[in-house]
Short mmCIF file of C-alpha atoms in Angstrom, two decimals:
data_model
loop_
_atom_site.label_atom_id
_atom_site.label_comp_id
_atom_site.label_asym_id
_atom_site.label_seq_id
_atom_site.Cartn_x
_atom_site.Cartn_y
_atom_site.Cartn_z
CA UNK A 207 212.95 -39.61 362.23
CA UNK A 208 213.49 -41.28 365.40
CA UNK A 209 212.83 -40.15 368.58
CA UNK A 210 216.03 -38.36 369.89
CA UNK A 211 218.00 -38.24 366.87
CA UNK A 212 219.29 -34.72 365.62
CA UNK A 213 217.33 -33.47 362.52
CA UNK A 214 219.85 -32.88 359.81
CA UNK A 215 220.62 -29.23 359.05
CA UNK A 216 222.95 -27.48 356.48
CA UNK A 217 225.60 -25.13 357.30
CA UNK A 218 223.11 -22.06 357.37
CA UNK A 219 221.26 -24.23 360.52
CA UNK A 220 218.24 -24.89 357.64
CA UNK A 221 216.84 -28.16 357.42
CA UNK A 222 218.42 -30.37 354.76
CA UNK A 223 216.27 -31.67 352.51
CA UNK A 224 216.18 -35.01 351.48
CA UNK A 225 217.84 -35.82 347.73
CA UNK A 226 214.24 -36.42 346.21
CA UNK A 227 212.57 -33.26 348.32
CA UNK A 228 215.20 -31.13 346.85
CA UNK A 229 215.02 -32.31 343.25
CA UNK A 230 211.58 -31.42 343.70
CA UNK A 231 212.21 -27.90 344.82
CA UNK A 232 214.88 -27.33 342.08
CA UNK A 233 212.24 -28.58 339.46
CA UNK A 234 209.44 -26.67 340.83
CA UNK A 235 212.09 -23.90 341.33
CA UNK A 236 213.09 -24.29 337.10
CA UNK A 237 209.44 -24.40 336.00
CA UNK A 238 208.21 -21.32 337.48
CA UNK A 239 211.37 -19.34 336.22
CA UNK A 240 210.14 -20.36 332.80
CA UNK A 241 206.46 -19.80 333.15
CA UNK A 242 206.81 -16.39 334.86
CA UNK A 243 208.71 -15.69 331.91
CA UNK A 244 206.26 -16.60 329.52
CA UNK A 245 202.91 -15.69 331.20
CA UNK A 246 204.17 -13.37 334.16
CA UNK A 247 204.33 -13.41 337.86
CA UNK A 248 200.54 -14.64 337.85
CA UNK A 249 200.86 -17.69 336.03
CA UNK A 250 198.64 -20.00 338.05
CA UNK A 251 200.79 -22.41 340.26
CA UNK A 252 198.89 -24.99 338.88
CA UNK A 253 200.36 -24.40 335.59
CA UNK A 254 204.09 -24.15 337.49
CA UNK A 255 203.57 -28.00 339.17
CA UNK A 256 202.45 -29.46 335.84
CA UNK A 257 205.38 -28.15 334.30
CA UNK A 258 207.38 -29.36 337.34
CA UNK A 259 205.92 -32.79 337.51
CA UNK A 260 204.61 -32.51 340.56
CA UNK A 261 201.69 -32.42 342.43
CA UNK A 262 200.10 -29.48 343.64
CA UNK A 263 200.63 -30.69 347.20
CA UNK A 264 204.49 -30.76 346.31
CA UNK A 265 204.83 -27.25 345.24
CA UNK A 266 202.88 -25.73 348.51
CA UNK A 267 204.65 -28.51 350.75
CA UNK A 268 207.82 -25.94 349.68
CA UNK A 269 206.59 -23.09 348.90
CA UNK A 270 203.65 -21.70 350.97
CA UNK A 271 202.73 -18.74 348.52
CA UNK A 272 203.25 -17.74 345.47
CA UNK A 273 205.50 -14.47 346.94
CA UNK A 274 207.39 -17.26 348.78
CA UNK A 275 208.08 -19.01 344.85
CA UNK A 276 208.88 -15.35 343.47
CA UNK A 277 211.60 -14.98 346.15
CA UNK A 278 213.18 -18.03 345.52
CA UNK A 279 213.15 -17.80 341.92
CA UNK A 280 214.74 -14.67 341.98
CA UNK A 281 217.41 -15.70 344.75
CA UNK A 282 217.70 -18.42 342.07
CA UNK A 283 218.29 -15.82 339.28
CA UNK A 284 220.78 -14.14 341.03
CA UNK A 285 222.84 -16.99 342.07
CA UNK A 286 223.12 -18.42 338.63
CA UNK A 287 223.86 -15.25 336.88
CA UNK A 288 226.45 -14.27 339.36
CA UNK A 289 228.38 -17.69 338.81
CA UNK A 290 228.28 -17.51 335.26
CA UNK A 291 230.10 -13.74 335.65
CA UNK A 292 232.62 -15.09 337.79
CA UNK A 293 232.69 -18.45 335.54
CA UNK A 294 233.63 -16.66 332.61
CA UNK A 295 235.97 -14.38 334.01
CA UNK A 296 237.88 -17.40 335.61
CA UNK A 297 238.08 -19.20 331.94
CA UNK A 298 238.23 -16.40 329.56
CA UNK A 299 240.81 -14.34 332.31
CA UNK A 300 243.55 -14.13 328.99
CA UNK A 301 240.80 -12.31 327.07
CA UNK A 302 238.15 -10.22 329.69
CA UNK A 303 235.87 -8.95 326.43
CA UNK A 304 235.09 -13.20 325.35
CA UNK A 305 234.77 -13.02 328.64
CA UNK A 306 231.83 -10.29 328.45
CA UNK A 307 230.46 -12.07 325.47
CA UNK A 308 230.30 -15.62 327.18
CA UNK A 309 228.63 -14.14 330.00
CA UNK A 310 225.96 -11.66 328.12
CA UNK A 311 224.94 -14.95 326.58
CA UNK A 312 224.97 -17.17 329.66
CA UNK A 313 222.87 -14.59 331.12
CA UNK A 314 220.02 -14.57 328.49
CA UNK A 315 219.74 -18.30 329.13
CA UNK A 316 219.22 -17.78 332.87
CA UNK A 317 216.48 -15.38 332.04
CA UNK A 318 217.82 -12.54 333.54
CA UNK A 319 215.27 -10.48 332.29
CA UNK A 320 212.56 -11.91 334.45
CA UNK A 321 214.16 -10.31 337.65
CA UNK A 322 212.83 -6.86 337.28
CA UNK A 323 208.74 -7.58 336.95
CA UNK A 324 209.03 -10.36 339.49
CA UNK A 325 210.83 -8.10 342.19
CA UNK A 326 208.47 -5.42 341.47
CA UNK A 327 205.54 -7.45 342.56
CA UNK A 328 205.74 -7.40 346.36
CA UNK A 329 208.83 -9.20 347.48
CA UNK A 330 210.94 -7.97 350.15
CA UNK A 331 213.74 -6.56 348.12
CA UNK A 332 215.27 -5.61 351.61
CA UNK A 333 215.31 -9.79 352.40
CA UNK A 334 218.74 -10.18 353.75
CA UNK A 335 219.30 -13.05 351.10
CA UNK A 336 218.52 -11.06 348.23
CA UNK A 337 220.23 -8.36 349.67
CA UNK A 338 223.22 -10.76 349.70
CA UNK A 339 222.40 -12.22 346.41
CA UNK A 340 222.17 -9.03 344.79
CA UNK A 341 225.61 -7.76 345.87
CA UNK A 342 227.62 -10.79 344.52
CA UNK A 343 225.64 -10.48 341.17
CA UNK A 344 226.77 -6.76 341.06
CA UNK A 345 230.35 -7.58 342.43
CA UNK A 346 231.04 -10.32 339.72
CA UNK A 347 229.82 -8.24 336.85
CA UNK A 348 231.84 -5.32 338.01
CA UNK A 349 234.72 -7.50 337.95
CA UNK A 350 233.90 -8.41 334.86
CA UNK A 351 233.54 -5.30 332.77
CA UNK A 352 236.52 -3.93 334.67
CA UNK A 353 238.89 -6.03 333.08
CA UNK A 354 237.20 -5.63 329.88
CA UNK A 355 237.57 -2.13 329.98
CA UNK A 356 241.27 -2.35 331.74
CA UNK A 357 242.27 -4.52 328.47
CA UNK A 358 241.13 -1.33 326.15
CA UNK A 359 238.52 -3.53 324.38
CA UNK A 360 235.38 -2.22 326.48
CA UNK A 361 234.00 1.09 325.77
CA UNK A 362 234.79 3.84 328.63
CA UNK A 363 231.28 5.06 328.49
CA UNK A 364 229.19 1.90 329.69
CA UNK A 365 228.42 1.01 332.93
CA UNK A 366 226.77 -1.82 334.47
CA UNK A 367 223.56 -0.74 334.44
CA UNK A 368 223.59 -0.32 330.62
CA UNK A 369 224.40 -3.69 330.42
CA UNK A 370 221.58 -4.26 332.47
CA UNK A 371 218.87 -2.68 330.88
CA UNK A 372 220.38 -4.23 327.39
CA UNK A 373 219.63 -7.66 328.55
CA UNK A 374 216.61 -6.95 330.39
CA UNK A 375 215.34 -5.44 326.56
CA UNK A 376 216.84 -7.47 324.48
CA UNK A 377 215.60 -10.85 326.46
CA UNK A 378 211.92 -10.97 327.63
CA UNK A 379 209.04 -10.55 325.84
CA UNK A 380 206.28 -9.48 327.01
CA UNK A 381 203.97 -12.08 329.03
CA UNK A 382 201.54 -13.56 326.41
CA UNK A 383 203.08 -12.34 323.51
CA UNK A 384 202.29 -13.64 320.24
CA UNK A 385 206.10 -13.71 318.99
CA UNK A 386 206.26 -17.25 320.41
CA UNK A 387 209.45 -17.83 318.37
CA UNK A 388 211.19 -15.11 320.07
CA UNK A 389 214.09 -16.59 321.67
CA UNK A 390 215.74 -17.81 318.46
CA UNK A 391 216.83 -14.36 317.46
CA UNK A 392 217.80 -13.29 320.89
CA UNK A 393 221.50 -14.03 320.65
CA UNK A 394 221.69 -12.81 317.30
CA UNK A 395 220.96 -9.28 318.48
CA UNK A 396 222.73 -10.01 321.55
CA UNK A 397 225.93 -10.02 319.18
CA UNK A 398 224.86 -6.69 317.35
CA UNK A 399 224.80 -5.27 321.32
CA UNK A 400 228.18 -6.10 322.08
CA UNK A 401 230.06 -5.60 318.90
CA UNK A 402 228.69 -1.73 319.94
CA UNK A 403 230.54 -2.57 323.15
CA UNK A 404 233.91 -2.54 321.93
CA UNK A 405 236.43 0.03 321.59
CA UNK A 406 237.25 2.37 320.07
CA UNK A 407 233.66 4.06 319.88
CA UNK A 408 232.56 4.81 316.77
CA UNK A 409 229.91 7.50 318.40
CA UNK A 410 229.25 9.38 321.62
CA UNK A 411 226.37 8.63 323.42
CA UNK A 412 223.20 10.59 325.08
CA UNK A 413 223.35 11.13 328.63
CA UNK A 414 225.15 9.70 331.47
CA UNK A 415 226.08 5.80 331.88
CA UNK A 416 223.42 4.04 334.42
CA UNK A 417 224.32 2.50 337.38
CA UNK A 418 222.48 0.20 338.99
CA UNK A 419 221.74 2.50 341.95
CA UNK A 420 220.19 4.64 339.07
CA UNK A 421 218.23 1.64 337.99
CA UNK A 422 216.86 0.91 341.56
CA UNK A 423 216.25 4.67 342.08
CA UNK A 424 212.14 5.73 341.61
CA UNK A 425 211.45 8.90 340.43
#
């Protein structure tokens, strides 16, 4: 840059990042969502720039720990998710259940299910951006099952933090696991989950339904 000009910054005041820089940081970004996935939050970042392409100089040029990569892949998480609940919503507004659906499936290809071991391994869940992050995820999919429910198709007795736990069980195997064909069925018994969804209920269920207050709540 030369002397005395401005350095370029985005409308949060941040740097901006050149188009190559952030390809980089989006691939490096992508890679360690899937290998935290596979392998857990101590996959060695070695393994995460091969998988990016990059070098290992790339990845800490960005990212200057690995608790530094967690964050960002779960502000990543979050981001996606929510826009796919407020995606669907937006295109399936005639019918709010396909609406569920589409997103319930959308979500399982985000990897959703990676959120809760990654935030559980020393990130600052009080970060103002995940704070942020977090809110719009749980505002969209609120929205969501609201009209699903308003249009009589949703079950009365689910909240969001059912739907939660469903696709954080239904959608990650555990790290190493041997089932290395797993993700084949996982929309297949995604379906079986939501046809159980809709009303009328054909049984009453144990309990109370979770909230995700109750899900963030330790005992």
């Amino acid at each position: 840059m030369a002397a005395g000009q401005p350095e370029r910054v985005d409308a949060a005041g941040q740097p901006r990042l050149r188009a190559d820089a952030q390809r980089n940081r989006e691939r490096i970004i992508a890679a360690a969502r899937e290998a935290m996935v596979e392998f857990g939050a101590e996959v060695p970042l070695d393994e995460v720039a091969r998988r990016a392409g990059v070098g290992n100089a790339t990845l800490y040029r960005h990212f200057a720990d690995r608790l530094e990569l967690i964050h960002h892949v779960t502000l990543s998480v979050m981001y996606r998710t929510a826009q796919a609940a407020e995606g669907a919503l937006a295109e399936e507004s005639d019918d709010p259940f396909q609406a569920l659906r589409c997103f319930v499936h959308a979500a399982v290809d985000e990897r959703i299910g990676a959120l809760c071991p990654l935030l559980s391994d020393g990130v600052d869940v009080s970060h103002p951006d995940l704070i942020a992050a977090r809110e719009r995820l749980e505002a969209a999919i609120e929205a969501l099952m609201a009209a699903a429910r308003d249009s009589g198709r949703l079950r009365t007795d689910i909240a969001v933090g059912d739907l939660m736990v469903a696709l954080t069980q239904l959608t990650r195997p555990l790290p190493g696991s041997v089932c290395t064909h797993f993700d084949r069925f996982v929309h297949r018994h995604l379906q079986l989950f939501l046809d159980g969804l809709l009303a009328p209920a054909r049984s009453e269920l144990p309990g109370t339904a979770a909230t995700l207050d109750d899900l963030r709540r330790r005992p």
